[in-house]
Tab-separated table of C-alpha atoms in Angstrom:
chain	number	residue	atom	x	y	z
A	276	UNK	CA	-74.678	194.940	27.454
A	277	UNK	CA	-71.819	196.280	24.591
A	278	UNK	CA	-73.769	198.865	23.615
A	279	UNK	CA	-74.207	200.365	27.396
A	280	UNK	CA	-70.496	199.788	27.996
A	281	UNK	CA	-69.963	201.894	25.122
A	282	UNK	CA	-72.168	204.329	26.112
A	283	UNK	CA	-70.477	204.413	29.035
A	284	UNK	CA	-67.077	204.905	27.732
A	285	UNK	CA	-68.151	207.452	25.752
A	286	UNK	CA	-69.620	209.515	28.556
A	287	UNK	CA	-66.476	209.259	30.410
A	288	UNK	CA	-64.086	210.264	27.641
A	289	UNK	CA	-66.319	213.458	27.479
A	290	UNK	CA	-64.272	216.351	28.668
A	291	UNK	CA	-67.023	217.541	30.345
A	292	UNK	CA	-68.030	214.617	32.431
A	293	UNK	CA	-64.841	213.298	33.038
A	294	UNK	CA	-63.299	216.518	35.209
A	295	UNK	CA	-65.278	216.912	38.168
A	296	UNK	CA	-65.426	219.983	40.008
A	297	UNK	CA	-63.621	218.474	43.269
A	298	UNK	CA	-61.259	216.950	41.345
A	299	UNK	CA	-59.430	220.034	39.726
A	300	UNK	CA	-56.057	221.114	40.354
A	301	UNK	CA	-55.754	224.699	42.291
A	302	UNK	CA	-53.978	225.778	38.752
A	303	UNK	CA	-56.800	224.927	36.621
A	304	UNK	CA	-59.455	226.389	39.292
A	305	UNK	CA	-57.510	229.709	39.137
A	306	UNK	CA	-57.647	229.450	34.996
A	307	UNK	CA	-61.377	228.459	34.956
A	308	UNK	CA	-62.254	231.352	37.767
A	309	UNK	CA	-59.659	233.882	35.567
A	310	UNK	CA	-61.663	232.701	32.162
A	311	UNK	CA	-65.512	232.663	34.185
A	312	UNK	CA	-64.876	236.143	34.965
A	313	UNK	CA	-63.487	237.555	32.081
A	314	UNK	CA	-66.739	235.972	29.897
A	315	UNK	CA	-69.857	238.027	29.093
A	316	UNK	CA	-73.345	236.640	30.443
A	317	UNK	CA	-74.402	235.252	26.600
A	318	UNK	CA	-71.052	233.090	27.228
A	319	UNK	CA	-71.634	232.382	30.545
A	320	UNK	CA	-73.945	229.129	30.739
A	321	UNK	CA	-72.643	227.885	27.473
A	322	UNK	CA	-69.275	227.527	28.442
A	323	UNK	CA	-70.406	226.348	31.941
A	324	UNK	CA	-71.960	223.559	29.893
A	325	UNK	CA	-68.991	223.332	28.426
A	326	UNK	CA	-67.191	222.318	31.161
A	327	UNK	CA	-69.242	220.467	33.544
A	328	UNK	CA	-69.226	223.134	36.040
A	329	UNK	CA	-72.249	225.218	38.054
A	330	UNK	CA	-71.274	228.598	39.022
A	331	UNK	CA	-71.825	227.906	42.798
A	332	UNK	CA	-68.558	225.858	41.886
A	333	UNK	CA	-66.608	228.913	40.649
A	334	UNK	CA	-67.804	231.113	43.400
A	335	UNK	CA	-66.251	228.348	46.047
A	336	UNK	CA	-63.290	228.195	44.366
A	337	UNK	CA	-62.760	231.784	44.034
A	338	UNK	CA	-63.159	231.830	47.828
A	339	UNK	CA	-60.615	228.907	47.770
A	340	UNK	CA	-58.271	230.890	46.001
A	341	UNK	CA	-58.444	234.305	48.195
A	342	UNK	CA	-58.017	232.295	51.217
A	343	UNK	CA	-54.829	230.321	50.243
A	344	UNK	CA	-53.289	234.193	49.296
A	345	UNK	CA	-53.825	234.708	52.915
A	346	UNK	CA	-52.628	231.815	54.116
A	347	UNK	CA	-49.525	232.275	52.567
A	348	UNK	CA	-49.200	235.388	54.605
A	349	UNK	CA	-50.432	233.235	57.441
A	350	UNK	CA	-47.903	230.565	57.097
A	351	UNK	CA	-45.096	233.387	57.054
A	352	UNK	CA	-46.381	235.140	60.493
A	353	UNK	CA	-46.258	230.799	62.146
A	354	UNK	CA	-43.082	230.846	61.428
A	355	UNK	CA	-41.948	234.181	62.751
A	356	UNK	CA	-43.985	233.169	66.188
A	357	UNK	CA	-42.359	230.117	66.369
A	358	UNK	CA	-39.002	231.140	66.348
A	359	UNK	CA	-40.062	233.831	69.197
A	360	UNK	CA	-41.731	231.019	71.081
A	361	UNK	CA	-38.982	229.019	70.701
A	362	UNK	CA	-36.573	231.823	72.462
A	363	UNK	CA	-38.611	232.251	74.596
A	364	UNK	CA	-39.269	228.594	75.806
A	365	UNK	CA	-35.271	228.712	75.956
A	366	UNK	CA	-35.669	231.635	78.796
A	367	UNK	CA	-38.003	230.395	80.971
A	368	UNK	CA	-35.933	227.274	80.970
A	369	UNK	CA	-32.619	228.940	81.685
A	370	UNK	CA	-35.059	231.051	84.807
A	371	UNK	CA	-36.517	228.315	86.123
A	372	UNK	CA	-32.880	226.438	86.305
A	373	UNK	CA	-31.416	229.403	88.089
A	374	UNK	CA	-34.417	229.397	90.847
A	375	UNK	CA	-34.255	225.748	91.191
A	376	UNK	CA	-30.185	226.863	91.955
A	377	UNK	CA	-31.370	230.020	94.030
A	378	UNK	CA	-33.984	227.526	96.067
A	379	UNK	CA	-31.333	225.049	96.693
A	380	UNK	CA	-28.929	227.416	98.551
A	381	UNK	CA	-31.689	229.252	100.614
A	382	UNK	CA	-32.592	225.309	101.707
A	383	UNK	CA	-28.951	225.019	102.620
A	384	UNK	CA	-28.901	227.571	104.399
A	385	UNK	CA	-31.574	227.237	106.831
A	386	UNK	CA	-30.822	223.989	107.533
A	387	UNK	CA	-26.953	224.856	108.108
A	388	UNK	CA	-28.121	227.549	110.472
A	389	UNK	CA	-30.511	224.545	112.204
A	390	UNK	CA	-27.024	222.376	112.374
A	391	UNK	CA	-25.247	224.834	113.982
A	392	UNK	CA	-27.011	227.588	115.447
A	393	UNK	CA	-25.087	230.902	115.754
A	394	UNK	CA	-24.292	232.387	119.419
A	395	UNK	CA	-26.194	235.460	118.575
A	396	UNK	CA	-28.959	233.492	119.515
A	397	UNK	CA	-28.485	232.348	122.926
């Protein structure tokens, strides 16, 4: 049993076992995608050996890392429409208040002119 708990130790203080693709920072994706393309094919699957990555992994990330550029630009436009929808919210409320007002006195109105009826009438 020693000798396949040191086996196992070993295999886990192996850089290239102990990093799993999931469980890389978005800094360290960006360097390994920067340093995966800049490599010749030769270099390729040694260093993917290397590092305990497949390329379908570098590909994903690479996708990762395009769509977090745009969701920066993403994040900027939220905040621009919720300050609109937020003014705007703000005028409907102050419209619907001043109907509500408007309503009321039309209401009064007709029911003051039911209370007392004006002569033109008769």
């Amino acid at each position: 049993p020693q000798t396949l708990y040191n086996w196992r130790d070993k295999f886990r203080s192996e850089p290239a076992h102990n990093a799993r693709p999931n469980g890389w920072s978005n800094e360290n994706k960006a360097k390994a995608v920067l340093e995966y393309a800049r490599l010749s094919q030769t270099e390729i699957g040694e260093w993917l050996r290397k590092s305990g990555l497949k390329s379908e992994h570098l590909e994903l990330w690479e996708k990762e890392l395009m769509t977090m550029n745009d969701s920066r630009k993403y994040k900027e436009e939220n905040k621009i429409l919720k300050k609109q929808n937020k003014q705007l919210e703000k005028e409907i409320l102050k419209k619907d208040k001043a109907l509500a007002e408007l309503s009321a006195i039309v209401i009064l109105k007709k029911k003051v002119q039911d209370i007392f009826p004006s002569e033109k009438e008769d």
